[in-house]
Amino acid sequence: MAVAARLREHWWPASSTIQSRPLASRRDDVVTLLAGIWFVIGLFVDAWAHSNRPQLETFFTPWHAVFYSGFVATAGWVCWLVWRNILTGRRGIDAVPVGYGLTILALGVFLLSALADLIWHSVFGIEQSLAAVFSPSHLGLGASMLLILTSPLRSAWANPTMPAAPPLSRFLPAALSAGAAAGLFGLYLTFANAAGWSAESIVQAFSTIREGDGTTRTRAATLAGDIALTNAMLLAPMLLLARRWPIPPGTATAVYGVFGFLSCSVDAFEYPSTFAAIVLAGIAVDALVWWLRPSPGRRGRYWTFAALAALVTWSIYLAAASIAAGGLPDVVEYWTGMPVIAALHGLLLGVLFLPDTRHQPAAAH
């Protein structure tokens, strides 16, 4: 017991606090982000293979090689960050940069999930299409990847040297980190991701009130549901960032761009007009950021931004599909009303992220 206590005190000092831990530099966060992007691109390439290569029968594939080599690079870099601090005399949690504590935990979870994935494939074979999303081992990989990808965001969130109104150059790693996290959600919710629709399928879906067999569950209802869920995936990181900082213009382009790139890569960019629409929407939302300057201290502007960002995003999405397909959808109510519904959803998200607390009683201390 005495030996265990001495080891615990040596490697996990009782005096450890966030203030005593080192801060990751902007360069550190950028390298973490780049390694994580390699890592997540490997996952998306592997997801493409699960959907398009039904003859896969082994765990050892080129796509897994890209994926797991990205993990090795990411894990090696994070371990170097910790080892670098150990060389200066820090021990235990004091050697882990602020924002990277969950990253260390996630590396271990990932290794266990990778082992489980190998066993799962050996016993049950290679999953195809939607089954790959629901595989328990893949869910473990995704959860750990989410923690790893958001390391730069957590680092910026807890960094006391981050300016109150950061410039884009300083803020970009956090914004790209949030976008990559949204893209990861887009993969695991690929069955309801509006980025997976072609221009022609969007127009056709909103041109039909009932299917030929008379069913009430139409493609229009499916597309509307996909838009509603994707709306939340795009707005949530924006509203989270704006809840913490007055975000600089360029943030939305970064978030939307990474989300669109990752979501559309699953289909090998088969639908370029959809990808272009997402990127253009990000640029338009940045114009709203410049105009409204949403921030925690401006609740009305924050709520307005949440609603207008959704309205602009899905108006551009439907407009781009109509241009690429050569005509508007036949059902006017669908293509005029869907952006308004999305705006109401955005307003609801804005209220949830930044509720009006003026009339709530003060918390006891």
mmCIF file of C-alpha atoms in Angstrom:
data_model
loop_
_atom_site.group_PDB
_atom_site.id
_atom_site.type_symbol
_atom_site.label_atom_id
_atom_site.label_comp_id
_atom_site.label_asym_id
_atom_site.label_seq_id
_atom_site.Cartn_x
_atom_site.Cartn_y
_atom_site.Cartn_z
ATOM 1 C CA MET A 1 0.000 0.000 0.000
ATOM 2 C CA ALA A 2 2.806 2.399 0.844
ATOM 3 C CA VAL A 3 4.519 1.672 -2.472
ATOM 4 C CA ALA A 4 1.242 2.220 -4.357
ATOM 5 C CA ALA A 5 0.680 5.496 -2.554
ATOM 6 C CA ARG A 6 4.179 6.717 -3.404
ATOM 7 C CA LEU A 7 3.739 5.758 -7.075
ATOM 8 C CA ARG A 8 0.360 7.492 -7.187
ATOM 9 C CA GLU A 9 1.816 10.657 -5.669
ATOM 10 C CA HIS A 10 4.747 10.539 -8.097
ATOM 11 C CA TRP A 11 2.670 10.044 -11.260
ATOM 12 C CA TRP A 12 -0.563 11.732 -10.191
ATOM 13 C CA PRO A 13 0.322 14.657 -7.946
ATOM 14 C CA ALA A 14 -2.365 15.659 -5.453
ATOM 15 C CA SER A 15 -1.774 19.316 -6.302
ATOM 16 C CA SER A 16 -2.669 18.904 -9.979
ATOM 17 C CA THR A 17 -4.995 21.575 -11.313
ATOM 18 C CA ILE A 18 -5.811 22.908 -14.739
ATOM 19 C CA GLN A 19 -3.776 25.989 -13.871
ATOM 20 C CA SER A 20 -0.701 23.857 -13.145
ATOM 21 C CA ARG A 21 -0.895 21.947 -16.422
ATOM 22 C CA PRO A 22 0.854 23.081 -19.625
ATOM 23 C CA LEU A 23 -1.033 24.704 -22.474
ATOM 24 C CA ALA A 24 -0.850 23.319 -25.987
ATOM 25 C CA SER A 25 0.436 25.867 -28.487
ATOM 26 C CA ARG A 26 -1.438 26.756 -31.652
ATOM 27 C CA ARG A 27 1.139 24.711 -33.564
ATOM 28 C CA ASP A 28 0.490 21.723 -31.274
ATOM 29 C CA ASP A 29 -3.233 21.940 -31.926
ATOM 30 C CA VAL A 30 -2.697 22.276 -35.693
ATOM 31 C CA VAL A 31 -0.563 19.121 -35.801
ATOM 32 C CA THR A 32 -3.146 17.271 -33.693
ATOM 33 C CA LEU A 33 -5.844 18.429 -36.089
ATOM 34 C CA LEU A 34 -3.914 17.371 -39.203
ATOM 35 C CA ALA A 35 -3.193 13.948 -37.737
ATOM 36 C CA GLY A 36 -6.852 13.637 -36.776
ATOM 37 C CA ILE A 37 -7.950 14.578 -40.307
ATOM 38 C CA TRP A 38 -5.715 11.808 -41.695
ATOM 39 C CA PHE A 39 -7.287 9.528 -39.143
ATOM 40 C CA VAL A 40 -10.895 10.457 -39.976
ATOM 41 C CA ILE A 41 -10.346 10.400 -43.759
ATOM 42 C CA GLY A 42 -9.221 6.805 -43.287
ATOM 43 C CA LEU A 43 -12.522 6.077 -41.540
ATOM 44 C CA PHE A 44 -14.527 7.644 -44.340
ATOM 45 C CA VAL A 45 -12.541 5.762 -46.986
ATOM 46 C CA ASP A 46 -13.222 2.570 -45.065
ATOM 47 C CA ALA A 47 -16.933 3.475 -44.879
ATOM 48 C CA TRP A 48 -16.911 3.902 -48.658
ATOM 49 C CA ALA A 49 -15.367 0.454 -49.040
ATOM 50 C CA HIS A 50 -18.008 -1.102 -46.763
ATOM 51 C CA SER A 51 -20.720 0.393 -49.002
ATOM 52 C CA ASN A 52 -19.153 -0.220 -52.414
ATOM 53 C CA ARG A 53 -17.000 -3.335 -52.134
ATOM 54 C CA PRO A 54 -19.328 -6.227 -51.167
ATOM 55 C CA GLN A 55 -16.542 -8.741 -51.838
ATOM 56 C CA LEU A 56 -14.614 -7.566 -48.747
ATOM 57 C CA GLU A 57 -13.911 -10.591 -46.582
ATOM 58 C CA THR A 58 -10.933 -9.604 -44.454
ATOM 59 C CA PHE A 59 -9.993 -7.113 -41.772
ATOM 60 C CA PHE A 60 -6.649 -6.446 -43.490
ATOM 61 C CA THR A 61 -7.534 -4.024 -46.307
ATOM 62 C CA PRO A 62 -5.849 -0.932 -47.793
ATOM 63 C CA TRP A 63 -8.644 1.177 -46.329
ATOM 64 C CA HIS A 64 -8.024 -0.116 -42.826
ATOM 65 C CA ALA A 65 -4.336 0.577 -43.400
ATOM 66 C CA VAL A 66 -5.085 4.265 -44.061
ATOM 67 C CA PHE A 67 -7.389 4.408 -41.051
ATOM 68 C CA TYR A 68 -5.134 2.717 -38.517
ATOM 69 C CA SER A 69 -1.943 4.384 -39.741
ATOM 70 C CA GLY A 70 -3.713 7.694 -39.098
ATOM 71 C CA PHE A 71 -4.432 6.534 -35.568
ATOM 72 C CA VAL A 72 -0.803 5.530 -35.035
ATOM 73 C CA ALA A 73 0.322 8.978 -36.207
ATOM 74 C CA THR A 74 -2.212 10.708 -33.948
ATOM 75 C CA ALA A 75 -1.380 8.564 -30.924
ATOM 76 C CA GLY A 76 2.351 9.040 -31.479
ATOM 77 C CA TRP A 77 1.966 12.812 -31.642
ATOM 78 C CA VAL A 78 -0.194 13.027 -28.506
ATOM 79 C CA CYS A 79 2.205 10.770 -26.615
ATOM 80 C CA TRP A 80 5.074 13.034 -27.701
ATOM 81 C CA LEU A 81 3.233 16.058 -26.294
ATOM 82 C CA VAL A 82 2.987 14.299 -22.952
ATOM 83 C CA TRP A 83 6.553 12.936 -23.041
ATOM 84 C CA ARG A 84 7.900 16.386 -23.859
ATOM 85 C CA ASN A 85 6.391 17.650 -20.609
ATOM 86 C CA ILE A 86 7.640 14.645 -18.653
ATOM 87 C CA LEU A 87 11.178 15.543 -19.747
ATOM 88 C CA THR A 88 10.741 18.904 -18.021
ATOM 89 C CA GLY A 89 9.969 17.169 -14.730
ATOM 90 C CA ARG A 90 6.178 17.038 -14.850
ATOM 91 C CA ARG A 91 4.423 13.864 -13.748
ATOM 92 C CA GLY A 92 1.004 12.315 -14.113
ATOM 93 C CA ILE A 93 -1.818 14.579 -15.188
ATOM 94 C CA ASP A 94 0.519 17.563 -14.850
ATOM 95 C CA ALA A 95 2.276 16.330 -17.996
ATOM 96 C CA VAL A 96 -0.920 16.275 -20.066
ATOM 97 C CA PRO A 97 -1.706 19.552 -21.895
ATOM 98 C CA VAL A 98 -4.963 21.241 -20.983
ATOM 99 C CA GLY A 99 -7.756 19.849 -23.149
ATOM 100 C CA TYR A 100 -5.935 16.588 -23.865
ATOM 101 C CA GLY A 101 -6.942 14.589 -20.775
ATOM 102 C CA LEU A 102 -9.915 12.986 -22.530
ATOM 103 C CA THR A 103 -7.696 12.418 -25.553
ATOM 104 C CA ILE A 104 -5.438 10.118 -23.548
ATOM 105 C CA LEU A 105 -8.486 8.176 -22.368
ATOM 106 C CA ALA A 106 -9.825 8.011 -25.926
ATOM 107 C CA LEU A 107 -6.579 6.498 -27.238
ATOM 108 C CA GLY A 108 -7.039 3.576 -24.873
ATOM 109 C CA VAL A 109 -10.711 3.179 -25.795
ATOM 110 C CA PHE A 110 -9.765 3.212 -29.465
ATOM 111 C CA LEU A 111 -7.223 0.410 -29.012
ATOM 112 C CA LEU A 112 -9.796 -1.746 -27.218
ATOM 113 C CA SER A 113 -12.380 -0.999 -29.895
ATOM 114 C CA ALA A 114 -9.889 -1.842 -32.658
ATOM 115 C CA LEU A 115 -9.229 -5.209 -31.019
ATOM 116 C CA ALA A 116 -12.967 -5.748 -30.710
ATOM 117 C CA ASP A 117 -13.349 -4.818 -34.394
ATOM 118 C CA LEU A 118 -10.806 -7.454 -35.414
ATOM 119 C CA ILE A 119 -12.636 -10.089 -33.346
ATOM 120 C CA TRP A 120 -16.032 -8.937 -34.618
ATOM 121 C CA HIS A 121 -14.951 -9.210 -38.270
ATOM 122 C CA SER A 122 -13.394 -12.611 -37.634
ATOM 123 C CA VAL A 123 -16.604 -13.967 -36.085
ATOM 124 C CA PHE A 124 -19.373 -12.188 -37.996
ATOM 125 C CA GLY A 125 -17.629 -11.150 -41.207
ATOM 126 C CA ILE A 126 -17.445 -7.717 -42.864
ATOM 127 C CA GLU A 127 -20.529 -5.549 -42.472
ATOM 128 C CA GLN A 128 -22.082 -3.936 -45.512
ATOM 129 C CA SER A 129 -23.863 -0.623 -45.971
ATOM 130 C CA LEU A 130 -25.916 0.529 -42.946
ATOM 131 C CA ALA A 131 -24.884 -2.462 -40.832
ATOM 132 C CA ALA A 132 -21.353 -1.015 -40.633
ATOM 133 C CA VAL A 133 -22.717 2.077 -38.869
ATOM 134 C CA PHE A 134 -24.390 0.050 -36.111
ATOM 135 C CA SER A 135 -21.526 -2.358 -35.461
ATOM 136 C CA PRO A 136 -20.692 -2.141 -31.702
ATOM 137 C CA SER A 137 -16.961 -2.088 -32.390
ATOM 138 C CA HIS A 138 -17.406 0.717 -34.931
ATOM 139 C CA LEU A 139 -19.462 2.691 -32.413
ATOM 140 C CA GLY A 140 -16.600 2.382 -29.931
ATOM 141 C CA LEU A 141 -14.161 3.593 -32.583
ATOM 142 C CA GLY A 142 -16.430 6.527 -33.405
ATOM 143 C CA ALA A 143 -16.874 7.612 -29.789
ATOM 144 C CA SER A 144 -13.125 7.586 -29.152
ATOM 145 C CA MET A 145 -12.474 9.399 -32.436
ATOM 146 C CA LEU A 146 -14.912 12.130 -31.439
ATOM 147 C CA LEU A 147 -12.894 12.813 -28.281
ATOM 148 C CA ILE A 148 -9.626 12.804 -30.227
ATOM 149 C CA LEU A 149 -10.896 15.084 -33.006
ATOM 150 C CA THR A 150 -12.179 17.658 -30.522
ATOM 151 C CA SER A 151 -8.841 17.959 -28.704
ATOM 152 C CA PRO A 152 -8.017 21.329 -30.372
ATOM 153 C CA LEU A 153 -11.494 22.616 -29.488
ATOM 154 C CA ARG A 154 -11.135 21.644 -25.818
ATOM 155 C CA SER A 155 -7.626 23.097 -25.793
ATOM 156 C CA ALA A 156 -8.885 26.461 -27.085
ATOM 157 C CA TRP A 157 -11.921 26.380 -24.781
ATOM 158 C CA ALA A 158 -9.803 26.096 -21.640
ATOM 159 C CA ASN A 159 -6.885 28.269 -22.805
ATOM 160 C CA PRO A 160 -6.820 31.506 -20.764
ATOM 161 C CA THR A 161 -4.551 33.151 -23.344
ATOM 162 C CA MET A 162 -7.179 32.843 -26.102
ATOM 163 C CA PRO A 163 -8.406 36.378 -26.897
ATOM 164 C CA ALA A 164 -11.971 37.204 -25.873
ATOM 165 C CA ALA A 165 -12.704 37.901 -29.560
ATOM 166 C CA PRO A 166 -10.167 35.683 -31.346
ATOM 167 C CA PRO A 167 -9.023 36.345 -34.925
ATOM 168 C CA LEU A 168 -9.614 33.576 -37.436
ATOM 169 C CA SER A 169 -5.908 32.712 -37.591
ATOM 170 C CA ARG A 170 -5.942 31.856 -33.897
ATOM 171 C CA PHE A 171 -9.423 30.344 -33.923
ATOM 172 C CA LEU A 172 -9.166 28.138 -37.017
ATOM 173 C CA PRO A 173 -7.956 24.906 -35.319
ATOM 174 C CA ALA A 174 -10.955 25.001 -32.965
ATOM 175 C CA ALA A 175 -13.363 25.719 -35.847
ATOM 176 C CA LEU A 176 -11.962 22.913 -38.013
ATOM 177 C CA SER A 177 -12.055 20.593 -35.015
ATOM 178 C CA ALA A 178 -15.768 21.334 -34.539
ATOM 179 C CA GLY A 179 -16.393 20.787 -38.249
ATOM 180 C CA ALA A 180 -14.586 17.435 -38.195
ATOM 181 C CA ALA A 181 -16.705 16.359 -35.217
ATOM 182 C CA ALA A 182 -19.855 17.315 -37.132
ATOM 183 C CA GLY A 183 -18.573 15.353 -40.141
ATOM 184 C CA LEU A 184 -18.040 12.312 -37.935
ATOM 185 C CA PHE A 185 -21.643 12.573 -36.773
ATOM 186 C CA GLY A 186 -22.598 12.859 -40.443
ATOM 187 C CA LEU A 187 -20.946 9.519 -41.141
ATOM 188 C CA TYR A 188 -22.640 7.716 -38.279
ATOM 189 C CA LEU A 189 -25.959 9.307 -39.277
ATOM 190 C CA THR A 190 -25.333 8.718 -42.969
ATOM 191 C CA PHE A 191 -28.782 7.152 -43.279
ATOM 192 C CA ALA A 192 -30.257 10.618 -42.565
ATOM 193 C CA ASN A 193 -27.608 12.989 -43.936
ATOM 194 C CA ALA A 194 -28.909 15.464 -46.524
ATOM 195 C CA ALA A 195 -25.381 15.667 -48.002
ATOM 196 C CA GLY A 196 -25.956 12.221 -49.508
ATOM 197 C CA TRP A 197 -28.681 13.360 -51.927
ATOM 198 C CA SER A 198 -28.045 14.188 -55.580
ATOM 199 C CA ALA A 199 -29.573 17.280 -57.176
ATOM 200 C CA GLU A 200 -31.947 15.160 -59.257
ATOM 201 C CA SER A 201 -33.114 13.102 -56.266
ATOM 202 C CA ILE A 202 -33.759 16.284 -54.240
ATOM 203 C CA VAL A 203 -35.922 17.781 -56.981
ATOM 204 C CA GLN A 204 -37.736 14.488 -57.581
ATOM 205 C CA ALA A 205 -38.423 13.995 -53.875
ATOM 206 C CA PHE A 206 -39.988 17.435 -53.512
ATOM 207 C CA SER A 207 -41.994 16.916 -56.705
ATOM 208 C CA THR A 208 -44.075 14.046 -55.293
ATOM 209 C CA ILE A 209 -46.898 14.166 -52.779
ATOM 210 C CA ARG A 210 -47.613 10.401 -52.734
ATOM 211 C CA GLU A 211 -45.644 7.454 -53.968
ATOM 212 C CA GLY A 212 -47.095 5.227 -56.639
ATOM 213 C CA ASP A 213 -48.190 2.606 -54.126
ATOM 214 C CA GLY A 214 -50.148 5.163 -52.108
ATOM 215 C CA THR A 215 -47.948 5.001 -49.030
ATOM 216 C CA THR A 216 -47.843 8.013 -46.755
ATOM 217 C CA ARG A 217 -44.084 7.773 -46.138
ATOM 218 C CA THR A 218 -42.864 9.532 -49.270
ATOM 219 C CA ARG A 219 -39.369 10.428 -50.401
ATOM 220 C CA ALA A 220 -40.335 14.013 -49.634
ATOM 221 C CA ALA A 221 -40.845 13.054 -45.992
ATOM 222 C CA THR A 222 -37.493 11.244 -45.978
ATOM 223 C CA LEU A 223 -35.693 14.261 -47.445
ATOM 224 C CA ALA A 224 -37.428 16.629 -45.013
ATOM 225 C CA GLY A 225 -36.308 14.451 -42.097
ATOM 226 C CA ASP A 226 -32.744 14.320 -43.440
ATOM 227 C CA ILE A 227 -32.689 18.110 -43.777
ATOM 228 C CA ALA A 228 -33.944 18.540 -40.204
ATOM 229 C CA LEU A 229 -31.242 16.251 -38.773
ATOM 230 C CA THR A 230 -28.449 17.666 -40.945
ATOM 231 C CA ASN A 231 -29.569 21.161 -39.960
ATOM 232 C CA ALA A 232 -28.862 20.253 -36.337
ATOM 233 C CA MET A 233 -25.481 18.716 -37.232
ATOM 234 C CA LEU A 234 -24.393 21.918 -38.990
ATOM 235 C CA LEU A 235 -25.848 24.442 -36.550
ATOM 236 C CA ALA A 236 -24.863 22.748 -33.291
ATOM 237 C CA PRO A 237 -21.090 23.331 -33.666
ATOM 238 C CA MET A 238 -21.696 26.920 -34.828
ATOM 239 C CA LEU A 239 -23.953 27.695 -31.888
ATOM 240 C CA LEU A 240 -21.595 25.992 -29.457
ATOM 241 C CA LEU A 241 -18.671 28.089 -30.672
ATOM 242 C CA ALA A 242 -20.760 31.287 -30.650
ATOM 243 C CA ARG A 243 -21.877 30.409 -27.111
ATOM 244 C CA ARG A 244 -18.255 30.606 -25.998
ATOM 245 C CA TRP A 245 -16.739 33.354 -28.209
ATOM 246 C CA PRO A 246 -17.742 36.102 -30.618
ATOM 247 C CA ILE A 247 -16.798 33.901 -33.557
ATOM 248 C CA PRO A 248 -14.814 35.474 -36.423
ATOM 249 C CA PRO A 249 -16.031 35.395 -40.044
ATOM 250 C CA GLY A 250 -14.605 32.319 -41.735
ATOM 251 C CA THR A 251 -15.752 30.004 -38.947
ATOM 252 C CA ALA A 252 -18.846 28.807 -40.823
ATOM 253 C CA THR A 253 -16.876 28.164 -44.022
ATOM 254 C CA ALA A 254 -14.466 26.031 -42.006
ATOM 255 C CA VAL A 255 -17.202 24.077 -40.224
ATOM 256 C CA TYR A 256 -19.423 23.612 -43.279
ATOM 257 C CA GLY A 257 -16.450 22.893 -45.548
ATOM 258 C CA VAL A 258 -15.062 20.100 -43.385
ATOM 259 C CA PHE A 259 -18.532 18.666 -42.802
ATOM 260 C CA GLY A 260 -19.314 18.715 -46.523
ATOM 261 C CA PHE A 261 -15.944 17.285 -47.519
ATOM 262 C CA LEU A 262 -16.217 14.366 -45.103
ATOM 263 C CA SER A 263 -19.917 13.674 -45.726
ATOM 264 C CA CYS A 264 -19.578 13.736 -49.512
ATOM 265 C CA SER A 265 -16.384 11.673 -49.509
ATOM 266 C CA VAL A 266 -18.394 8.578 -48.537
ATOM 267 C CA ASP A 267 -19.952 8.697 -52.023
ATOM 268 C CA ALA A 268 -16.611 9.656 -53.645
ATOM 269 C CA PHE A 269 -18.039 13.146 -54.401
ATOM 270 C CA GLU A 270 -20.581 11.636 -56.765
ATOM 271 C CA TYR A 271 -22.848 14.643 -56.180
ATOM 272 C CA PRO A 272 -20.628 17.726 -56.667
ATOM 273 C CA SER A 273 -23.522 20.199 -56.704
ATOM 274 C CA THR A 274 -24.532 19.099 -53.189
ATOM 275 C CA PHE A 275 -20.991 19.559 -51.903
ATOM 276 C CA ALA A 276 -20.768 22.969 -53.585
ATOM 277 C CA ALA A 277 -24.089 23.970 -52.014
ATOM 278 C CA ILE A 278 -22.829 23.144 -48.526
ATOM 279 C CA VAL A 279 -19.640 25.154 -49.016
ATOM 280 C CA LEU A 280 -21.561 28.112 -50.483
ATOM 281 C CA ALA A 281 -23.957 27.953 -47.565
ATOM 282 C CA GLY A 282 -21.000 28.184 -45.183
ATOM 283 C CA ILE A 283 -19.783 31.313 -46.954
ATOM 284 C CA ALA A 284 -23.278 32.833 -46.747
ATOM 285 C CA VAL A 285 -23.538 32.008 -43.047
ATOM 286 C CA ASP A 286 -20.195 33.757 -42.549
ATOM 287 C CA ALA A 287 -21.796 36.859 -44.052
ATOM 288 C CA LEU A 288 -24.402 36.569 -41.296
ATOM 289 C CA VAL A 289 -21.599 36.212 -38.733
ATOM 290 C CA TRP A 290 -20.047 39.443 -40.025
ATOM 291 C CA TRP A 291 -23.413 41.239 -40.029
ATOM 292 C CA LEU A 292 -24.958 40.040 -36.749
ATOM 293 C CA ARG A 293 -21.844 39.376 -34.631
ATOM 294 C CA PRO A 294 -23.638 36.730 -32.511
ATOM 295 C CA SER A 295 -22.194 36.296 -29.034
ATOM 296 C CA PRO A 296 -23.272 35.213 -25.535
ATOM 297 C CA GLY A 297 -23.819 38.843 -24.562
ATOM 298 C CA ARG A 298 -26.160 39.470 -27.499
ATOM 299 C CA ARG A 299 -28.929 36.957 -27.004
ATOM 300 C CA GLY A 300 -31.286 38.495 -29.574
ATOM 301 C CA ARG A 301 -28.612 38.506 -32.265
ATOM 302 C CA TYR A 302 -27.629 34.973 -31.289
ATOM 303 C CA TRP A 303 -31.194 33.721 -31.740
ATOM 304 C CA THR A 304 -31.591 35.660 -34.987
ATOM 305 C CA PHE A 305 -28.351 34.194 -36.293
ATOM 306 C CA ALA A 306 -29.511 30.651 -35.459
ATOM 307 C CA ALA A 307 -32.737 31.103 -37.419
ATOM 308 C CA LEU A 308 -31.264 32.950 -40.407
ATOM 309 C CA ALA A 309 -28.287 30.572 -40.708
ATOM 310 C CA ALA A 310 -30.696 27.659 -41.157
ATOM 311 C CA LEU A 311 -32.898 29.634 -43.566
ATOM 312 C CA VAL A 312 -29.927 30.596 -45.734
ATOM 313 C CA THR A 313 -28.343 27.138 -45.632
ATOM 314 C CA TRP A 314 -31.340 25.228 -46.912
ATOM 315 C CA SER A 315 -32.429 27.889 -49.362
ATOM 316 C CA ILE A 316 -29.013 27.562 -51.020
ATOM 317 C CA TYR A 317 -29.193 23.761 -50.817
ATOM 318 C CA LEU A 318 -32.538 23.652 -52.664
ATOM 319 C CA ALA A 319 -31.541 26.394 -55.105
ATOM 320 C CA ALA A 320 -28.320 24.582 -56.044
ATOM 321 C CA ALA A 321 -30.220 21.330 -56.572
ATOM 322 C CA SER A 322 -32.776 23.080 -58.778
ATOM 323 C CA ILE A 323 -30.077 24.734 -60.886
ATOM 324 C CA ALA A 324 -28.131 21.486 -61.305
ATOM 325 C CA ALA A 325 -31.270 19.481 -62.094
ATOM 326 C CA GLY A 326 -32.583 22.082 -64.507
ATOM 327 C CA GLY A 327 -35.827 22.990 -62.766
ATOM 328 C CA LEU A 328 -37.628 23.635 -59.490
ATOM 329 C CA PRO A 329 -39.485 20.865 -57.616
ATOM 330 C CA ASP A 330 -43.136 20.566 -58.647
ATOM 331 C CA VAL A 331 -44.609 20.948 -55.163
ATOM 332 C CA VAL A 332 -44.178 24.632 -54.363
ATOM 333 C CA GLU A 333 -45.038 24.195 -50.685
ATOM 334 C CA TYR A 334 -42.078 21.869 -50.185
ATOM 335 C CA TRP A 335 -39.312 24.040 -51.547
ATOM 336 C CA THR A 336 -40.717 27.297 -50.136
ATOM 337 C CA GLY A 337 -41.660 25.909 -46.740
ATOM 338 C CA MET A 338 -38.707 23.647 -45.935
ATOM 339 C CA PRO A 339 -36.205 26.500 -45.348
ATOM 340 C CA VAL A 340 -38.750 28.174 -43.058
ATOM 341 C CA ILE A 341 -39.201 24.964 -41.059
ATOM 342 C CA ALA A 342 -35.410 24.694 -40.821
ATOM 343 C CA ALA A 343 -35.257 28.303 -39.594
ATOM 344 C CA LEU A 344 -37.742 27.490 -36.827
ATOM 345 C CA HIS A 345 -35.631 24.482 -35.885
ATOM 346 C CA GLY A 346 -32.587 26.768 -35.838
ATOM 347 C CA LEU A 347 -34.357 29.242 -33.578
ATOM 348 C CA LEU A 348 -35.257 26.420 -31.202
ATOM 349 C CA LEU A 349 -31.627 25.289 -31.127
ATOM 350 C CA GLY A 350 -30.524 28.863 -30.463
ATOM 351 C CA VAL A 351 -32.884 29.131 -27.495
ATOM 352 C CA LEU A 352 -31.671 25.785 -26.145
ATOM 353 C CA PHE A 353 -28.011 26.755 -26.479
ATOM 354 C CA LEU A 354 -28.496 30.234 -25.031
ATOM 355 C CA PRO A 355 -31.711 30.380 -22.994
ATOM 356 C CA ASP A 356 -33.069 33.585 -21.500
ATOM 357 C CA THR A 357 -32.022 33.334 -17.858
ATOM 358 C CA ARG A 358 -32.848 36.864 -16.735
ATOM 359 C CA HIS A 359 -35.896 35.815 -14.721
ATOM 360 C CA GLN A 360 -34.388 32.722 -13.157
ATOM 361 C CA PRO A 361 -33.461 32.863 -9.439
ATOM 362 C CA ALA A 362 -29.797 33.144 -8.640
ATOM 363 C CA ALA A 363 -28.062 29.885 -7.826
ATOM 364 C CA ALA A 364 -27.059 29.293 -4.229
ATOM 365 C CA HIS A 365 -23.351 29.401 -3.477
#
